[in-house]
Amino acid sequence: MSNVLKEELSKQELSQVRSNIERIISSYRHIWDIYTELLQNSADAIIEEFGEQNISKGKIELEIEPNERTITIIDNGVGIEESSISKIPVNGNSLKRDGNTGKFGFMGYGFTFVAFQSEYLQIESTKNGRKASRTYKNLYKFVYSASDIPNSEEEDLGYQAQEVSEKNGTKITIKFPLIFPEEVIEESLAATFRIAKSNETIKAVLRTQSIIGILDTVFKSGSCFEFILKTSGRPVPIETGYLTVRQVVKSVLNSEVQFYDRPNQYEKFVEATENLPNHTKEQARKVVVLDEIIDNVKIGIKNPLYARILISATSKSHINQYNEKNLNKN
């Protein structure tokens, strides 16, 4: 079988391709970007399979092995045809872009960023009753050691898609070098897997920096897919939906006393305490968390967008306590 990945990449000069991929990798600057990109792809596959209104039918499993630098992600999304699997790592060759789909990931470079840092990459996918896979070793060496583009194991062995009774879905397994040859990327990868060694840290990161923190649930305008997280072989209980200030402070204080929704609770409370003596009034009106959801905020004039905004206020000390407890050590 032909080397589809090499054919796709060879449409340009290989030196230029290497340079382009290296720039793509260096453009991602956050230690959670690998998780974010993989989760966005799975969420978009779920929406394409079930529709945005039925996103709750979707399921994503993310397993992280920090000491091995291995990530496995499984979804029950739309799946990938065999002819397209080898094209996914190619920069700009996004299935979402080609099909004009994708709510969360849209740039077309996210999987290039992930794949060409890997020493092992296996993509297994079932679509419309046909299951196929592609397994690549040492893709990172193509960029950082000027090695040739490796053929997939399946193409070398002549394996082709098989008829199966399984539902649509994709499983991706990625292993990164334990010591990456480029210093900046090594520091980033080390931090990426270090945050997964703390349950509270990885939960906070995923709920604030990835699609796991979907805002629809915060605004009660939609639901979310089922999400299962494992680190170092152990399940990590995690909610979906954005990690709000209210939830952060509750976890610090183990209480929701003096937590108010401004228009529906606090304004009425202010009216009810208006006739109290000043000192008593000040004590009664103390707030730990005050938040408000504002609907239909117009942004722009010619082609305006309408947004929903969540505003939350609390003492900075509560946020600092949360960070010191869960984040700073990582």
mmCIF file with all atom_site columns, N, CA, C and O in Angstrom, residues 28 30 38 61 175 206 301:
data_model
loop_
_atom_site.group_PDB
_atom_site.id
_atom_site.type_symbol
_atom_site.label_atom_id
_atom_site.label_alt_id
_atom_site.label_comp_id
_atom_site.label_asym_id
_atom_site.label_entity_id
_atom_site.label_seq_id
_atom_site.pdbx_PDB_ins_code
_atom_site.Cartn_x
_atom_site.Cartn_y
_atom_site.Cartn_z
_atom_site.occupancy
_atom_site.B_iso_or_equiv
_atom_site.pdbx_formal_charge
_atom_site.auth_seq_id
_atom_site.auth_comp_id
_atom_site.auth_asym_id
_atom_site.auth_atom_id
_atom_site.pdbx_PDB_model_num
ATOM 1  N N  . TYR A 1 28  ? 1.741   26.980 19.689 1.00 0.00 ? 28  TYR A N  1
ATOM 2  C CA . TYR A 1 28  ? 0.917   26.557 20.833 1.00 0.00 ? 28  TYR A CA 1
ATOM 3  C C  . TYR A 1 28  ? 1.743   26.764 22.098 1.00 0.00 ? 28  TYR A C  1
ATOM 4  O O  . TYR A 1 28  ? 2.792   26.141 22.262 1.00 0.00 ? 28  TYR A O  1
ATOM 5  N N  . HIS A 1 30  ? 0.470   26.940 25.530 1.00 0.00 ? 30  HIS A N  1
ATOM 6  C CA . HIS A 1 30  ? -0.077  26.568 26.827 1.00 0.00 ? 30  HIS A CA 1
ATOM 7  C C  . HIS A 1 30  ? 0.166   25.090 27.109 1.00 0.00 ? 30  HIS A C  1
ATOM 8  O O  . HIS A 1 30  ? 0.106   24.255 26.196 1.00 0.00 ? 30  HIS A O  1
ATOM 9  N N  . LEU A 1 38  ? -7.227  17.576 21.468 1.00 0.00 ? 38  LEU A N  1
ATOM 10 C CA . LEU A 1 38  ? -7.797  16.240 21.349 1.00 0.00 ? 38  LEU A CA 1
ATOM 11 C C  . LEU A 1 38  ? -9.266  16.232 21.762 1.00 0.00 ? 38  LEU A C  1
ATOM 12 O O  . LEU A 1 38  ? -10.109 15.602 21.103 1.00 0.00 ? 38  LEU A O  1
ATOM 13 N N  . GLU A 1 61  ? -13.838 9.419  26.592 1.00 0.00 ? 61  GLU A N  1
ATOM 14 C CA . GLU A 1 61  ? -12.986 8.878  27.646 1.00 0.00 ? 61  GLU A CA 1
ATOM 15 C C  . GLU A 1 61  ? -11.563 9.364  27.409 1.00 0.00 ? 61  GLU A C  1
ATOM 16 O O  . GLU A 1 61  ? -11.025 9.213  26.311 1.00 0.00 ? 61  GLU A O  1
ATOM 17 N N  . LYS A 1 175 ? 1.871   8.440  22.337 1.00 0.00 ? 175 LYS A N  1
ATOM 18 C CA . LYS A 1 175 ? 2.967   8.421  23.314 1.00 0.00 ? 175 LYS A CA 1
ATOM 19 C C  . LYS A 1 175 ? 4.015   9.430  22.865 1.00 0.00 ? 175 LYS A C  1
ATOM 20 O O  . LYS A 1 175 ? 4.408   9.454  21.697 1.00 0.00 ? 175 LYS A O  1
ATOM 21 N N  . LEU A 1 206 ? -8.940  21.197 32.899 1.00 0.00 ? 206 LEU A N  1
ATOM 22 C CA . LEU A 1 206 ? -9.868  20.735 31.872 1.00 0.00 ? 206 LEU A CA 1
ATOM 23 C C  . LEU A 1 206 ? -11.180 21.508 31.903 1.00 0.00 ? 206 LEU A C  1
ATOM 24 O O  . LEU A 1 206 ? -11.789 21.774 30.863 1.00 0.00 ? 206 LEU A O  1
ATOM 25 N N  . ILE A 1 301 ? -21.998 46.604 15.648 1.00 0.00 ? 301 ILE A N  1
ATOM 26 C CA . ILE A 1 301 ? -23.099 47.392 15.084 1.00 0.00 ? 301 ILE A CA 1
ATOM 27 C C  . ILE A 1 301 ? -23.558 46.844 13.741 1.00 0.00 ? 301 ILE A C  1
ATOM 28 O O  . ILE A 1 301 ? -24.732 46.510 13.553 1.00 0.00 ? 301 ILE A O  1
#
